[in-house]
Tab-separated table of C-alpha atoms and ligand atoms in Angstrom:
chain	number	residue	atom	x	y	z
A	78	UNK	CA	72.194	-93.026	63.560
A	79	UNK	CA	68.513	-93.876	63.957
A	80	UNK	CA	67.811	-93.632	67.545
A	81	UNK	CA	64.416	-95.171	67.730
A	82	UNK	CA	63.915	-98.728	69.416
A	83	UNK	CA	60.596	-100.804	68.710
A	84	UNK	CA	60.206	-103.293	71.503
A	85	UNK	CA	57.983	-106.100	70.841
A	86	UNK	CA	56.279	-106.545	74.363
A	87	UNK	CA	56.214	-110.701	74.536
A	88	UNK	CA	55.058	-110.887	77.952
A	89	UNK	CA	51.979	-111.957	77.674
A	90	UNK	CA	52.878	-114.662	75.163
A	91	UNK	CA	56.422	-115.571	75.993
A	92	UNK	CA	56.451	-114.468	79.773
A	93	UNK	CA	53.034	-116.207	80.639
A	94	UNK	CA	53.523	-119.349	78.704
A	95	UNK	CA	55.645	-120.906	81.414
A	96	UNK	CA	54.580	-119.926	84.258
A	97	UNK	CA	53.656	-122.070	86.617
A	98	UNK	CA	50.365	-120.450	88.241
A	99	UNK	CA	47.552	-120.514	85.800
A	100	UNK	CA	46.575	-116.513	85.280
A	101	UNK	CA	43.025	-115.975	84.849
A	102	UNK	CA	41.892	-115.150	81.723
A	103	UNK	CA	40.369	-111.704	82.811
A	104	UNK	CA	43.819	-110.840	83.940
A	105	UNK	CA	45.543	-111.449	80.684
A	106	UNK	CA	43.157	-109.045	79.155
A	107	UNK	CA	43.869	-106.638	81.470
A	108	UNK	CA	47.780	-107.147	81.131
A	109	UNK	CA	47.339	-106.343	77.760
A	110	UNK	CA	45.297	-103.164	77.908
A	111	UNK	CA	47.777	-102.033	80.149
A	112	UNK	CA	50.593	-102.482	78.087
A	113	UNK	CA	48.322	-100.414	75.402
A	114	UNK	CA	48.156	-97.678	77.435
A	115	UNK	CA	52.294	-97.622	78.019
A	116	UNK	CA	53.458	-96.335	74.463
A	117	UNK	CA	54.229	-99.876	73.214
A	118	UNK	CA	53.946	-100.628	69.876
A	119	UNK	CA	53.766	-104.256	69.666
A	120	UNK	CA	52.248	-106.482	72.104
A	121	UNK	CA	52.539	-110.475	71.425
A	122	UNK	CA	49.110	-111.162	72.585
A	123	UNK	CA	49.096	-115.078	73.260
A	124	UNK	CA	49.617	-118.013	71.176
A	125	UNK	CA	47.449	-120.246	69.115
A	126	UNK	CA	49.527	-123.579	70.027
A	127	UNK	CA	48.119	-126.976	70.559
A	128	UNK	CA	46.694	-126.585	74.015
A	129	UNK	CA	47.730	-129.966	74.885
A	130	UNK	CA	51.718	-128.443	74.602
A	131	UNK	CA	50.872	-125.206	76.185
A	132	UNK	CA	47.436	-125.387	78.422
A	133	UNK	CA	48.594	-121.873	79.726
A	134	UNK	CA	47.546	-120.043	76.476
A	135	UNK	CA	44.704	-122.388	75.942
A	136	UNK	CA	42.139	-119.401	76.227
A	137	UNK	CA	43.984	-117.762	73.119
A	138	UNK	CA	41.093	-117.295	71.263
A	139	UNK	CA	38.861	-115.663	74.559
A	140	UNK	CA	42.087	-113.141	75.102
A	141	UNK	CA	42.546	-112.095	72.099
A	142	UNK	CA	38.238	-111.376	71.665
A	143	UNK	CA	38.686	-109.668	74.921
A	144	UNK	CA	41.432	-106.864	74.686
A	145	UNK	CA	40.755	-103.362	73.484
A	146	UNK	CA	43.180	-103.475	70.242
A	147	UNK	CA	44.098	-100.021	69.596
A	148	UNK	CA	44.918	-98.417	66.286
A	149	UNK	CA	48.970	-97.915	65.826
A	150	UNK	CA	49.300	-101.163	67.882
A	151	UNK	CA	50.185	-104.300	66.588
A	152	UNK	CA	49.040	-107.703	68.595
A	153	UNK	CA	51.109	-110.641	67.079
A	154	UNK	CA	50.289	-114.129	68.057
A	155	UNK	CA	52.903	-117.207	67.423
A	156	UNK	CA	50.936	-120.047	65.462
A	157	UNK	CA	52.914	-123.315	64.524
A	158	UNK	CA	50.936	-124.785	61.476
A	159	UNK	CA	47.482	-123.907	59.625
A	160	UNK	CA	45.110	-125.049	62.339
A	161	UNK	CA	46.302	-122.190	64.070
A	162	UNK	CA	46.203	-119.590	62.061
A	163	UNK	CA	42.903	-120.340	61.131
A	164	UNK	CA	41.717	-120.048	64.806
A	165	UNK	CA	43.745	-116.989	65.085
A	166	UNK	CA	42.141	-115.104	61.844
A	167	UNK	CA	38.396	-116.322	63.319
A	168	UNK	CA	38.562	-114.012	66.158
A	169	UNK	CA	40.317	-110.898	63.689
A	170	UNK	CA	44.161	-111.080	64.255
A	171	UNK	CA	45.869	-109.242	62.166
A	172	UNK	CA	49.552	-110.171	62.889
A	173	UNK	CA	50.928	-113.772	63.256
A	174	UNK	CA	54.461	-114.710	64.022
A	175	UNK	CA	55.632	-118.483	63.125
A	176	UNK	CA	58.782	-120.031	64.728
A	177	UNK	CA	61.684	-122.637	64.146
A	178	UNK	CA	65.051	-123.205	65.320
A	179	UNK	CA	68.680	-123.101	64.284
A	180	UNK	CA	68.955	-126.779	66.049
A	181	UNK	CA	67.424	-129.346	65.085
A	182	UNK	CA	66.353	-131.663	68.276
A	183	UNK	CA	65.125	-128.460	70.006
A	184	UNK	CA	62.512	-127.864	67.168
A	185	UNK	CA	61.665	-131.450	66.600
A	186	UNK	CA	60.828	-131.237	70.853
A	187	UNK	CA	59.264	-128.061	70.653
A	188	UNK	CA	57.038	-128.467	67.348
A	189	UNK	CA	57.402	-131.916	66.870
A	190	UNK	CA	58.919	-131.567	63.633
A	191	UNK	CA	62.571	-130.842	61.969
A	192	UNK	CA	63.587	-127.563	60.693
A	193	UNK	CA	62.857	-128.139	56.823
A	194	UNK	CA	59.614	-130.033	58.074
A	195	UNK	CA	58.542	-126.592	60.118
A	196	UNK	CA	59.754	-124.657	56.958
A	197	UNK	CA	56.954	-126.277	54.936
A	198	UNK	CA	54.315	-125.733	57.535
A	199	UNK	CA	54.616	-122.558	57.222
A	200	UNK	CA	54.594	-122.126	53.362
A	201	UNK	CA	50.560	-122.585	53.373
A	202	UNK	CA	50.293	-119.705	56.587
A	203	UNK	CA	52.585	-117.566	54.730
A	204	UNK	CA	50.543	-117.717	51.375
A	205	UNK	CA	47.262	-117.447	52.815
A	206	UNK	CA	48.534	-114.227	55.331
A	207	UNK	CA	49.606	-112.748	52.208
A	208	UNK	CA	46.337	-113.332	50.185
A	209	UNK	CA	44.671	-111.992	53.477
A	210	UNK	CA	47.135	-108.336	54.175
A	211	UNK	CA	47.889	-110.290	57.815
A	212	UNK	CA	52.347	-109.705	58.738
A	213	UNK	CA	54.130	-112.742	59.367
A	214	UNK	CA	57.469	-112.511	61.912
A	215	UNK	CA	59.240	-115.255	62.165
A	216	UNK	CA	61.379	-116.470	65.037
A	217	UNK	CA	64.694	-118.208	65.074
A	218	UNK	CA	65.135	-120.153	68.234
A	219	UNK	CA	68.434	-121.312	69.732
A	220	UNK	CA	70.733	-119.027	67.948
A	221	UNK	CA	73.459	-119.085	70.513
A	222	UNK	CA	73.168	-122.473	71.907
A	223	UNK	CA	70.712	-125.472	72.059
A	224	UNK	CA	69.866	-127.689	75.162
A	225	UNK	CA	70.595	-130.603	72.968
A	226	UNK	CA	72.897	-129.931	70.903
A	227	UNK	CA	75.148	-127.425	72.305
A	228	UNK	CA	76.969	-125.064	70.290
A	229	UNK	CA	74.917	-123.911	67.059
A	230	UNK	CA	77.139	-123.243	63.857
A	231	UNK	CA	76.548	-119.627	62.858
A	232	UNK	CA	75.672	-120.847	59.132
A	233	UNK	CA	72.931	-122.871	60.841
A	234	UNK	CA	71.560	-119.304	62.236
A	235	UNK	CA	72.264	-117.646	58.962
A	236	UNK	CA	70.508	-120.168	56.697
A	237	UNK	CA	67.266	-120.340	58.889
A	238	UNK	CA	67.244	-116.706	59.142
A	239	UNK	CA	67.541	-115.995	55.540
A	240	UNK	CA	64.756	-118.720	54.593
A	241	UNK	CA	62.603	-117.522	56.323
A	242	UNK	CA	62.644	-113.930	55.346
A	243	UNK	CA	62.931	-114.876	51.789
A	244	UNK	CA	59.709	-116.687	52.506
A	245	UNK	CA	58.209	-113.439	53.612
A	246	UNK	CA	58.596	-112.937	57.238
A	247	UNK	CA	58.910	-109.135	57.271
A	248	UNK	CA	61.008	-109.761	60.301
A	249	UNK	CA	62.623	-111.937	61.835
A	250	UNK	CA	63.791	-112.647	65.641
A	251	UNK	CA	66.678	-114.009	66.645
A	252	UNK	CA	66.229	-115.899	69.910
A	253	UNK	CA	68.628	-116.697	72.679
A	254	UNK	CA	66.164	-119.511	73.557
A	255	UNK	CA	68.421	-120.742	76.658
A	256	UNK	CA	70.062	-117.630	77.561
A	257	UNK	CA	73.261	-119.082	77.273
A	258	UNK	CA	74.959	-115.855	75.093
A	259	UNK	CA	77.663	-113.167	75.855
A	260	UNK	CA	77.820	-109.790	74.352
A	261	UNK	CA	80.921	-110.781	71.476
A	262	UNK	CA	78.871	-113.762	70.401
A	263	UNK	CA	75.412	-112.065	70.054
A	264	UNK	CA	76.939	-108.976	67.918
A	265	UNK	CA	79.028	-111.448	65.956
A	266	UNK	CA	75.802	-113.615	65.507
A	267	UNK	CA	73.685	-110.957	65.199
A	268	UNK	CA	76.147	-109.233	62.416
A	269	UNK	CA	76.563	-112.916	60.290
A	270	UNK	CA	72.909	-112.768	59.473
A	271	UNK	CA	72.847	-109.466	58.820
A	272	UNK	CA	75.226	-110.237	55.976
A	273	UNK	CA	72.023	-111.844	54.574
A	274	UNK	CA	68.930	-110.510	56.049
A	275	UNK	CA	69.042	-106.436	56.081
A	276	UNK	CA	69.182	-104.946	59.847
A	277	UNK	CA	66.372	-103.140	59.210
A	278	UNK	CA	64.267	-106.579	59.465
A	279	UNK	CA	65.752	-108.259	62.440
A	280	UNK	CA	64.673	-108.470	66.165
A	281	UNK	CA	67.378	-109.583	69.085
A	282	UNK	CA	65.151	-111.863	71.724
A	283	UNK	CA	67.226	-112.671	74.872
A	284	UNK	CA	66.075	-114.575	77.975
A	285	UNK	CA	68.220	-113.864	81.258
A	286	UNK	CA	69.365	-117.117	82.120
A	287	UNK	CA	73.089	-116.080	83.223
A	288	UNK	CA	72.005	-112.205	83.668
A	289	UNK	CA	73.698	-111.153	80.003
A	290	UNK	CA	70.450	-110.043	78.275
A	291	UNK	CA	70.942	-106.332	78.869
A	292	UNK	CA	74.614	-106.949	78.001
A	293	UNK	CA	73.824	-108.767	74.773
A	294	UNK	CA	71.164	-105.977	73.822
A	295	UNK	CA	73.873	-103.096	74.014
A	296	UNK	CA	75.843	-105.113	72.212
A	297	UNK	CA	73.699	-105.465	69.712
A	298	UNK	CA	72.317	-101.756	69.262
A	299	UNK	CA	75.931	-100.902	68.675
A	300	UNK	CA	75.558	-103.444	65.543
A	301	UNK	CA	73.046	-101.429	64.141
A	302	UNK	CA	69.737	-103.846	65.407
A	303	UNK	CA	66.774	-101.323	66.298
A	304	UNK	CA	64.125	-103.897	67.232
A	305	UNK	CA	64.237	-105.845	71.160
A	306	UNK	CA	61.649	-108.154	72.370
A	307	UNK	CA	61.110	-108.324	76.236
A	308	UNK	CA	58.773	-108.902	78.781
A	309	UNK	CA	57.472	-106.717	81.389
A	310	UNK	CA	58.161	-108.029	84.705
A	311	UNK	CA	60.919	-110.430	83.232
A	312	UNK	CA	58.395	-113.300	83.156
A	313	UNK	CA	58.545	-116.739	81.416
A	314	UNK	CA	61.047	-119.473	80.103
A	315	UNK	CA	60.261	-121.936	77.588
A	316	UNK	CA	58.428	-124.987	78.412
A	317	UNK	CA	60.717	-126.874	75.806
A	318	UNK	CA	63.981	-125.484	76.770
A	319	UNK	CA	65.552	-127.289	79.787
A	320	UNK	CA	67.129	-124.320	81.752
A	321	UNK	CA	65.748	-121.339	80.083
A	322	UNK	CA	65.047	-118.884	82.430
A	323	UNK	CA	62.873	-115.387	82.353
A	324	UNK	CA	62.946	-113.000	79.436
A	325	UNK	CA	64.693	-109.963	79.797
A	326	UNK	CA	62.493	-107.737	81.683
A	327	UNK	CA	60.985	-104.396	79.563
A	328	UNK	CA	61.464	-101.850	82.599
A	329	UNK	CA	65.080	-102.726	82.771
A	330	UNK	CA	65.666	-102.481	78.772
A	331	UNK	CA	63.498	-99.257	78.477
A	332	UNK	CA	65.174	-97.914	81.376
A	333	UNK	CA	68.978	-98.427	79.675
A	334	UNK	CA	67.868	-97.100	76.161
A	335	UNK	CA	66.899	-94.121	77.597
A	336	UNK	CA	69.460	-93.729	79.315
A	337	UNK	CA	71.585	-94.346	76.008
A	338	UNK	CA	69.403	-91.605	74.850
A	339	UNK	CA	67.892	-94.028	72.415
A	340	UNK	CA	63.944	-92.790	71.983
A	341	UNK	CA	61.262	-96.200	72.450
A	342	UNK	CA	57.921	-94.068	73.148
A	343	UNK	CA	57.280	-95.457	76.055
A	344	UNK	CA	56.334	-94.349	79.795
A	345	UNK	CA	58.525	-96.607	81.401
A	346	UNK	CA	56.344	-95.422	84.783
A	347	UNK	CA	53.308	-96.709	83.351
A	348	UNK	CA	55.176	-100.536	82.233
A	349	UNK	CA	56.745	-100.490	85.711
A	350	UNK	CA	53.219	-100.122	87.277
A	351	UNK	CA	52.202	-102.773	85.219
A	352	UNK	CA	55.007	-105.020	85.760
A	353	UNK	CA	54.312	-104.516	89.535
A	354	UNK	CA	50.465	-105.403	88.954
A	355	UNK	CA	51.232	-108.200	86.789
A	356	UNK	CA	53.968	-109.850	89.662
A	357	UNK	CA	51.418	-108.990	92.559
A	358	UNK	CA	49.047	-111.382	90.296
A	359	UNK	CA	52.164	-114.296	90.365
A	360	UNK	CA	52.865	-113.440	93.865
A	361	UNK	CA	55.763	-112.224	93.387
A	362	UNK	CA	57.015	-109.420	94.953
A	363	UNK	CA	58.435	-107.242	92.517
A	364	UNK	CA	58.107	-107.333	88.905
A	365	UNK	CA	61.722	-106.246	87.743
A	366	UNK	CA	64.831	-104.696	89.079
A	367	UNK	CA	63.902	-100.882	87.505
A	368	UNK	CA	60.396	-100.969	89.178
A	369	UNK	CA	61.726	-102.042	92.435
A	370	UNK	CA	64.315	-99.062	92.000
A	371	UNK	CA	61.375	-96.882	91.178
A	372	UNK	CA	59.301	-97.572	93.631
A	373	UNK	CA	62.063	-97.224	96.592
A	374	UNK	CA	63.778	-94.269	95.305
B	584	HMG	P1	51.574	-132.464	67.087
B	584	HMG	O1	51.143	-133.231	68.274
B	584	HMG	O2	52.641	-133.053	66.219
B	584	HMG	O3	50.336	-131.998	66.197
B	584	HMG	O4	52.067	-131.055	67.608
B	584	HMG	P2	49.328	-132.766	65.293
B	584	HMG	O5	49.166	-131.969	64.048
B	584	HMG	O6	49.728	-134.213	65.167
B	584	HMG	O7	47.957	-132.675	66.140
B	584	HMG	C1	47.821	-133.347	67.380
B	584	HMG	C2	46.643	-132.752	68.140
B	584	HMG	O8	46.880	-131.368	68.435
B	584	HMG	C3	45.352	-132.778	67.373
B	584	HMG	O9	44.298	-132.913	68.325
B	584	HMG	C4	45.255	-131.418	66.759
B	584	HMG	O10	43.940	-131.022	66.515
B	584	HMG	C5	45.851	-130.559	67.849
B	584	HMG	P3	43.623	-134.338	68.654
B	584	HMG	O11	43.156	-134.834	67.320
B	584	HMG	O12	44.726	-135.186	69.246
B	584	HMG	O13	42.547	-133.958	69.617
B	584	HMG	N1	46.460	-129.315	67.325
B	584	HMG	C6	46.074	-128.081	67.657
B	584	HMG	N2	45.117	-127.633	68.497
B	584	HMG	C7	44.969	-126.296	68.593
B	584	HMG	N3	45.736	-125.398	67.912
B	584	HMG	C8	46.693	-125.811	67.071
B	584	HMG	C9	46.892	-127.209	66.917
B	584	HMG	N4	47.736	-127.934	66.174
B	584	HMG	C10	47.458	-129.211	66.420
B	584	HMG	N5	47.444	-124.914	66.422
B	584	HMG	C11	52.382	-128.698	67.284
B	584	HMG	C12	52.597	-130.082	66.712
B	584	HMG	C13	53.267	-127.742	66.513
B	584	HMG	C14	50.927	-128.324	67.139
B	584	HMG	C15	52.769	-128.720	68.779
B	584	HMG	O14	54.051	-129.242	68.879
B	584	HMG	C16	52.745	-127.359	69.409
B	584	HMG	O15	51.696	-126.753	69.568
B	584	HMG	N6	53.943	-126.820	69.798
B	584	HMG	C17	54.025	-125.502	70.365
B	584	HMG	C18	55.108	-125.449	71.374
B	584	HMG	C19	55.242	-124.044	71.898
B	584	HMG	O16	54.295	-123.272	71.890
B	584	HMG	N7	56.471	-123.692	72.370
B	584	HMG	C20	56.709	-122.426	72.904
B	584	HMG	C21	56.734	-121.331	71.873
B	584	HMG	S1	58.299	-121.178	71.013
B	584	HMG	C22	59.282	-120.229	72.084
B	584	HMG	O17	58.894	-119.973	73.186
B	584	HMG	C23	60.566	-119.664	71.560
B	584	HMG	C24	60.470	-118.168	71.250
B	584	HMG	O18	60.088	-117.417	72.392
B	584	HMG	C25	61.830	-117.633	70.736
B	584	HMG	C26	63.003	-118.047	71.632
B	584	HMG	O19	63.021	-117.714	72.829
B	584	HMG	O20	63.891	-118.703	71.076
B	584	HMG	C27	59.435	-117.903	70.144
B	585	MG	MG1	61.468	-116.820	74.009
C-alpha cells in the first residue's frame, strides 16, 4: 500500500479566514515561508474572494507578491468566479482551487449562488486555467451535513464530486464544512464517491467541531484516500457555516501518520514551531495539542 500522505497546508487560507484578530499582512508572509521551510508540499496561500465577504484575506494579492514560492511547492488560492482568478494570475499564481457545496442553501449563503449556478462560474476559470497550464482543485463543501439543511444525501456528494472532476479539477476535496462527521460516515462517504471519482484524485478536509477529525482521517486512510488538508495550529472556521469550528490541526495529523508509519516529508518540529509562532501572533497560548506535548515533554 502506498504509504505517502500529501497534506495540503490550508492554514493560511482556511485557518486565517475566520479569525477574529486581523493578522498583519507581514505575518502572513512569514507564516507561509515557514511552512516552506517544513517539508510541505502544498500551502493554500490565501484567497481571492470578494473582500467585502472575507476582509481577512483582503490583502490576497500583497501575500501572495510577498512569499518566497519555492520550486516543488505548490501555493493554491480558492477563487469563486473570473474576477478572481484574474487578480490571482496578475500577481503569478500558478494553482487555483474553486469551491461549491453538496447543499444547496449553504452555497447560495456562502457564494451567493446555487450549486448548478457555481458550476457555471467555474466553466470560464476552468477553460482559461487550462489554456494557461494553471491546476484547478475543487472543493466540495458540506459533505456530511449542512447548517441548513441537515443531513446531505450521499448522491448529492457523489454528483458534485464527479462534476466537478469531469470538469477538470485534478482533485477534488471533500469537506466536512461543519464538523459534524464520525469515522463510519466519512469512509462510507468518502468510499461512495470514490465509486466515481478515482482515490487517487480526492482530498478528505475535516474541521474539529466535535473532536472527530483525527478519527475521520484514520478512517479514511484505511479507505485508500492519500491526500489530508489541515491547518497548522488548528486555526479557522468558516465565516458562512454557523458552528464550524477550527480545522484539524497539522501537528496533530502529522504526528498520527507517522506514527502509523505513513511517510508525509515533513519535520513535524519545524510545523510545531510554527504553529506555536503563528498562536503567539493570535494570542493564544498554544498552537495545537502535539506542540504543547512537544514542548513539555
Ligand atoms: P456577489 O456579491 O454575488 O458578487 O458575491 P457580485 O459578482 O454581484 O459582485 C459584488 C461586488 O463584489 C462587486 O463590487 C464585485 O466587484 C465584487 P462592487 O461593484 O459592489 O464594488 N467582487 C469581487 N471583488 C474581489 N474579488 C472577487 C470578487 N467577486 C466579486 N473575486 C462572491 C459572490 C462569490 C464573489 C462572494 O459571495 C464571495 O466572495 N464569497 C466567498 C465566500 C468565502 O470565501 N467563503 C469561505 C471559503 S469556502 C470554505 O471555507 C469551505 C472550504 O474550506 C471547504 C470546507 O470546509 O467545506 C473550502
Ligand atoms: Mg474548510
Amino acid at each position: 500500500m502506498n504509504d505517502f500522505v500529501r497534506i495540503v497546508e490550508v492554514g493560511p487560507r482556511d485557518g486565517l479566514q475566520n479569525e477574529k484578530q486581523q493578522v498583519a499582512t507581514a505575518d502572513k508572509i512569514a507564516l507561509i515561508d515557514r511552512l516552506s521551510a517544513t517539508g510541505l508540499k502544498s500551502i493554500e496561500a490565501t484567497s481571492f474572494v470578494s473582500p467585502k465577504w472575507v476582509p481577512q484575506l483582503a490583502d490576497a494579492a500583497q501575500v501572495f507578491s510577498g512569499i518566497q514560492r519555492r520550486p516543488g511547492i505548490s501555493y493554491p488560492v480558492l477563487v469563486p468566479n473570473e474576477q478572481g482568478y484574474d487578480r490571482a494570475r496578475a500577481v503569478g499564481v500558478e494553482e487555483v482551487a474553486v469551491f461549491t457545496a453538496a447543499s444547496e442553501q449553504f452555497n447560495r449563503t456562502n457564494t451567493n449562488a446555487g450549486i448548478d449556478e457555481s458550476l457555471l462560474r467555474f466553466e470560464p476559470i476552468l477553460a482559461r486555467a487550462k489554456a494557461d497550464g494553471v491546476k484547478v482543485r475543487g472543493y466540495v463543501s458540506t459533505v456530511l451535513g449542512c447548517p441548513y439543511q441537515g443531513e446531505v444525501p450521499l448522491a448529492d456528494v457523489v454528483k458534485v464530486a464527479a462534476r466537478l472532476h469531469a470538469m477538470g479539477c485534478y482533485e477534488i476535496s471533500l469537506g466536512d464544512t461543519i464538523g459534524v462527521g464520525t469515522p463510519a460516515k466519512a469512509r462510507a462517504m468518502l468510499l461512495a464517491v470514490a465509486g466515481e471519482v478515482p482515490m487517487a484524485d480526492l482530498a478528505v478536509h475535516f474541521h474539529d467541531t466535535y473532536g472527530q477529525a483525527l478519527a475521520n482521517i484514520a478512517s479514511c486512510l484505511e479507505a485508500g484516500v492519500r491526500v489530508v488538508d489541515s491547518a497548522v495550529a488548528g486555526t479557522g472556521g468558516c465565516p458562512y457555516a454557523r458552528g464550524a469550528s477550527g480545522n484539524v490541526a497539522s501537528e496533530d495529523v502529522v504526528y498520527m501518520l507517522h506514527g502509523m508509519g505513513m511517510v508525509t516529508g515533513i519535520d513535524l518540529a519545524a510545523l510545531a514551531a510554527t504553529g506555536n509562532w503563528l498562536a503567539e501572533r493570535l494570542g493564544r497560548q498554544t498552537g495545537s495539542k502535539t506542540a504543547r506535548a512537544m514542548t513539555v515533554s
